[in-house]
Amino acid sequence: MAGSNRNLLVLPGDGIGPEVMNEVRKVIAWMGKKRAVGFDIQEDVVGGSALDKHGVPLSDATMKTALEADAVLFGSVGGPKWDNVEFDKKPERGLLRLRKEMDLFANLRPAKVFDALVDASALRPEIVKGLDIMIIRELTGGVYFGEPRGVTTLPNGEKEAIDTQRYKSSEIRRVCAVAFELARKRKNKVCSSEKANVMHTGVLWRQEATKLHQESYKDVELSHMYADALAMQLVRWPAQFDVIVTDNLFGDILSDEASMLTGSLGMLPSASLGAPDATGRRKALYEPIHGSAPDIAGKGLANPIAEALSFAMMLRFSFDLGTEADLVEKAIENVLAAGYRTADLLGGKSEGVKKVGTQEMGDAIVKELDRLA
Ligand code: IPM
Ligand code: MN
């Protein structure tokens, strides 16, 4: 829609990315038609598909468009076709470049259990029912980007690989601030996680979190937990958590773990946010937590809900369209309550549910939006 003032870059990527994005396009179109919420959409390639087309997993032109967009909606990247490309050309590098150059340091990964799906979780219903936690993962620092890194050959001929974990006070403070701010709008609890028992970055992380808390967020309850213990507590008693804030690598791992509490990796959206500029606008990228799932790509089996919920997060965080975001989330909740399940959500169950493919799930969501509006 021309002149909407909402510039959106859509990057479907590889594997199931394009399939789930097709369904979200239906939701985007619905917003334009039924709610007069239009977007100026540009679409481009990223990951393996960019490598095939341009020889790099993210072209400079696409990077520039992303920096100028109000928001980026991302699918997924990677697949066996590109398993053997050199390190700097791996499809994942495209996504990492976007995160780094857009300075998207705060990655919000909510894990919310829909009532209809309590049985799909690997944990007992009484442990996960009503669960609503938010993992905030630092996204532009730590071992993902720390220098020095690389592989060298030692004088004796053997190889040595190096990755470096490093964090500055300012990097820790800014992501912890996002956690405290968000907690205030939720249950007012932050659990900061690192391994201060063995890592210098962990010691600094704990110090900075504590200091910032003392300076500006005393009203929020702050606790600290080693990342290994947190991994254990997440499956033992997840409801003890509200907001969890942690570094890039621990956040990557713990958010995958948290996703299984909700029943499927196919359910979880995420928002990656930068610092607000002078006008309050944050650079932002929205993506499902799941990957490109090459094993089911092209078969119409993928669950489009994580991508749709990522779009809902975009409505809420980038465009202040809370009512519209609620509508999308409510439609998804209702569709699940009505028994619609993609394969990943079945958990061995077939009674009282309606097994659907990617497109049918997308259509069901749009139909429910029509009913709700
Ligand atoms: C994620 C993914 C990425 C990561 C990959 C695709 C680079 O696993 O978003 O969690 O490791 O951050
Ligand atoms: Mn991951």
Short mmCIF file of C-alpha atoms in Angstrom, two decimals, residues 5-178:
data_model
loop_
_atom_site.label_atom_id
_atom_site.label_comp_id
_atom_site.label_asym_id
_atom_site.label_seq_id
_atom_site.Cartn_x
_atom_site.Cartn_y
_atom_site.Cartn_z
CA ASN A 5 4.69 5.11 6.32
CA ARG A 6 5.33 1.57 7.36
CA ASN A 7 8.29 0.29 5.38
CA LEU A 8 8.66 -3.41 5.70
CA LEU A 9 11.43 -5.59 4.33
CA VAL A 10 10.37 -9.22 3.94
CA LEU A 11 13.16 -11.80 3.81
CA PRO A 12 11.66 -15.30 3.52
CA GLY A 13 15.06 -17.03 3.20
CA ASP A 14 15.43 -20.79 2.76
CA GLY A 15 13.73 -24.06 3.62
CA ILE A 16 10.33 -23.60 5.23
CA GLY A 17 10.92 -19.82 5.43
CA PRO A 18 9.12 -19.03 2.14
CA GLU A 19 6.26 -21.41 2.98
CA VAL A 20 5.47 -19.93 6.37
CA MET A 21 5.95 -16.41 4.99
CA ASN A 22 3.29 -17.10 2.35
CA GLU A 23 0.77 -17.64 5.12
CA VAL A 24 1.80 -14.50 6.97
CA ARG A 25 1.37 -12.54 3.75
CA LYS A 26 -2.31 -13.46 3.98
CA VAL A 27 -2.43 -11.95 7.47
CA ILE A 28 -0.60 -8.82 6.27
CA ALA A 29 -3.04 -8.46 3.37
CA TRP A 30 -5.95 -8.89 5.79
CA MET A 31 -4.61 -6.05 7.95
CA GLY A 32 -4.52 -3.77 4.90
CA LYS A 33 -8.01 -4.68 3.75
CA LYS A 34 -9.90 -5.00 7.00
CA ARG A 35 -8.06 -2.72 9.40
CA ALA A 36 -6.61 -0.11 7.02
CA VAL A 37 -3.17 -1.01 8.35
CA GLY A 38 -1.06 -0.98 5.21
CA PHE A 39 2.61 -1.65 4.60
CA ASP A 40 5.07 -0.66 1.90
CA ILE A 41 6.65 -4.02 1.34
CA GLN A 42 9.95 -4.80 -0.26
CA GLU A 43 11.06 -8.37 -0.62
CA ASP A 44 14.54 -9.80 -1.04
CA VAL A 45 16.69 -12.90 -0.69
CA VAL A 46 18.89 -13.90 2.23
CA GLY A 47 20.92 -16.93 3.25
CA GLY A 48 21.35 -19.78 0.80
CA SER A 49 19.00 -18.21 -1.70
CA ALA A 50 21.13 -15.03 -1.67
CA LEU A 51 24.26 -17.12 -2.03
CA ASP A 52 22.79 -18.78 -5.12
CA LYS A 53 21.76 -15.45 -6.62
CA HIS A 54 24.56 -13.07 -5.58
CA GLY A 55 27.38 -15.28 -4.29
CA VAL A 56 26.99 -13.90 -0.75
CA PRO A 57 24.47 -14.73 1.99
CA LEU A 58 23.44 -11.08 2.23
CA SER A 59 24.15 -8.47 -0.44
CA ASP A 60 25.19 -4.91 0.41
CA ALA A 61 22.04 -3.67 -1.33
CA THR A 62 19.83 -5.83 0.90
CA MET A 63 21.78 -4.70 3.96
CA LYS A 64 21.11 -1.09 2.98
CA THR A 65 17.38 -1.73 2.50
CA ALA A 66 17.25 -3.40 5.91
CA LEU A 67 18.93 -0.42 7.58
CA GLU A 68 16.39 1.93 6.01
CA ALA A 69 13.30 -0.19 6.71
CA ASP A 70 11.06 0.40 9.72
CA ALA A 71 11.08 -3.33 10.34
CA VAL A 72 12.37 -6.54 8.83
CA LEU A 73 10.31 -9.73 8.78
CA PHE A 74 12.62 -12.69 8.48
CA GLY A 75 11.92 -16.37 7.71
CA SER A 76 14.79 -18.81 8.15
CA VAL A 77 18.12 -19.62 6.52
CA GLY A 78 20.29 -22.63 5.76
CA GLY A 79 20.00 -26.16 4.44
CA PRO A 80 22.06 -29.16 3.37
CA LYS A 81 22.64 -27.66 -0.08
CA TRP A 82 25.01 -25.12 1.49
CA ASP A 83 26.54 -27.32 4.19
CA ASN A 84 29.96 -27.28 2.61
CA VAL A 85 30.35 -23.64 1.64
CA GLU A 86 33.23 -21.76 3.24
CA PHE A 87 32.63 -20.33 6.71
CA ASP A 88 32.15 -16.69 5.71
CA LYS A 89 29.55 -17.62 3.13
CA LYS A 90 27.41 -19.84 5.31
CA PRO A 91 23.71 -18.87 5.03
CA GLU A 92 23.70 -18.07 8.77
CA ARG A 93 26.23 -15.30 8.14
CA GLY A 94 23.48 -13.36 6.37
CA LEU A 95 21.37 -13.28 9.49
CA LEU A 96 24.35 -12.54 11.74
CA ARG A 97 25.34 -9.60 9.53
CA LEU A 98 21.83 -8.19 9.75
CA ARG A 99 21.85 -8.46 13.54
CA LYS A 100 25.30 -6.92 13.86
CA GLU A 101 24.99 -4.04 11.39
CA MET A 102 21.50 -3.11 12.54
CA ASP A 103 22.89 -3.29 16.10
CA LEU A 104 19.96 -5.43 17.26
CA PHE A 105 21.34 -6.15 20.70
CA ALA A 106 18.13 -7.16 22.48
CA ASN A 107 16.47 -10.38 21.34
CA LEU A 108 13.07 -10.96 22.93
CA ARG A 109 12.04 -14.60 22.92
CA PRO A 110 8.72 -15.21 24.65
CA ALA A 111 7.72 -18.75 25.61
CA LYS A 112 4.02 -18.81 26.20
CA VAL A 113 1.92 -21.93 26.56
CA PHE A 114 -1.48 -21.82 24.89
CA ASP A 115 -4.08 -23.68 26.95
CA ALA A 116 -5.04 -25.78 23.95
CA LEU A 117 -1.48 -27.06 23.69
CA VAL A 118 -0.69 -28.08 27.27
CA ASP A 119 -0.78 -31.70 26.13
CA ALA A 120 1.69 -31.09 23.30
CA SER A 121 4.42 -30.16 25.76
CA ALA A 122 7.00 -32.75 26.69
CA LEU A 123 6.37 -31.78 30.33
CA ARG A 124 3.38 -32.58 32.49
CA PRO A 125 0.41 -30.21 32.01
CA GLU A 126 0.50 -29.00 35.62
CA ILE A 127 4.08 -27.81 35.11
CA VAL A 128 3.48 -25.80 31.94
CA LYS A 129 -0.15 -24.67 32.15
CA GLY A 130 -0.42 -20.89 31.96
CA LEU A 131 3.33 -20.52 31.48
CA ASP A 132 4.45 -17.13 30.16
CA ILE A 133 8.15 -16.33 30.30
CA MET A 134 10.32 -13.96 28.31
CA ILE A 135 13.93 -14.75 27.53
CA ILE A 136 16.01 -11.73 26.59
CA ARG A 137 19.09 -12.79 24.75
CA GLU A 138 22.00 -10.41 24.10
CA LEU A 139 22.39 -10.63 20.34
CA THR A 140 25.35 -8.65 19.03
CA GLY A 141 28.19 -9.56 21.36
CA GLY A 142 29.77 -12.47 23.16
CA VAL A 143 31.24 -15.50 21.48
CA TYR A 144 29.18 -14.99 18.33
CA PHE A 145 31.29 -12.01 17.32
CA GLY A 146 34.27 -11.77 19.72
CA GLU A 147 37.77 -11.38 18.23
CA PRO A 148 40.16 -13.09 17.83
CA ARG A 149 38.40 -15.94 16.11
CA GLY A 150 39.34 -18.43 13.44
CA VAL A 151 41.35 -21.54 12.76
CA THR A 152 45.14 -21.59 12.62
CA THR A 153 47.73 -24.28 12.11
CA LEU A 154 50.21 -24.60 14.96
CA PRO A 155 53.97 -25.10 14.44
CA ASN A 156 53.58 -28.84 15.11
CA GLY A 157 51.06 -29.07 12.29
CA GLU A 158 47.95 -29.56 14.36
CA LYS A 159 45.07 -27.15 14.05
CA GLU A 160 43.65 -24.83 16.66
CA ALA A 161 40.23 -23.15 16.56
CA ILE A 162 39.50 -20.01 18.56
CA ASP A 163 36.26 -18.23 19.48
CA THR A 164 36.32 -15.42 21.98
CA GLN A 165 33.71 -14.50 24.55
CA ARG A 166 33.94 -10.81 25.41
CA TYR A 167 31.53 -8.30 26.87
CA LYS A 168 31.87 -4.63 27.75
CA SER A 169 29.97 -3.05 30.65
CA SER A 170 27.90 -0.96 28.25
CA GLU A 171 26.81 -4.03 26.27
CA ILE A 172 25.66 -5.78 29.43
CA ARG A 173 23.92 -2.71 30.82
CA ARG A 174 21.88 -1.91 27.74
CA VAL A 175 20.42 -5.39 27.44
CA CYS A 176 19.76 -5.65 31.17
CA ALA A 177 17.92 -2.32 30.97
CA VAL A 178 15.60 -3.79 28.34
#
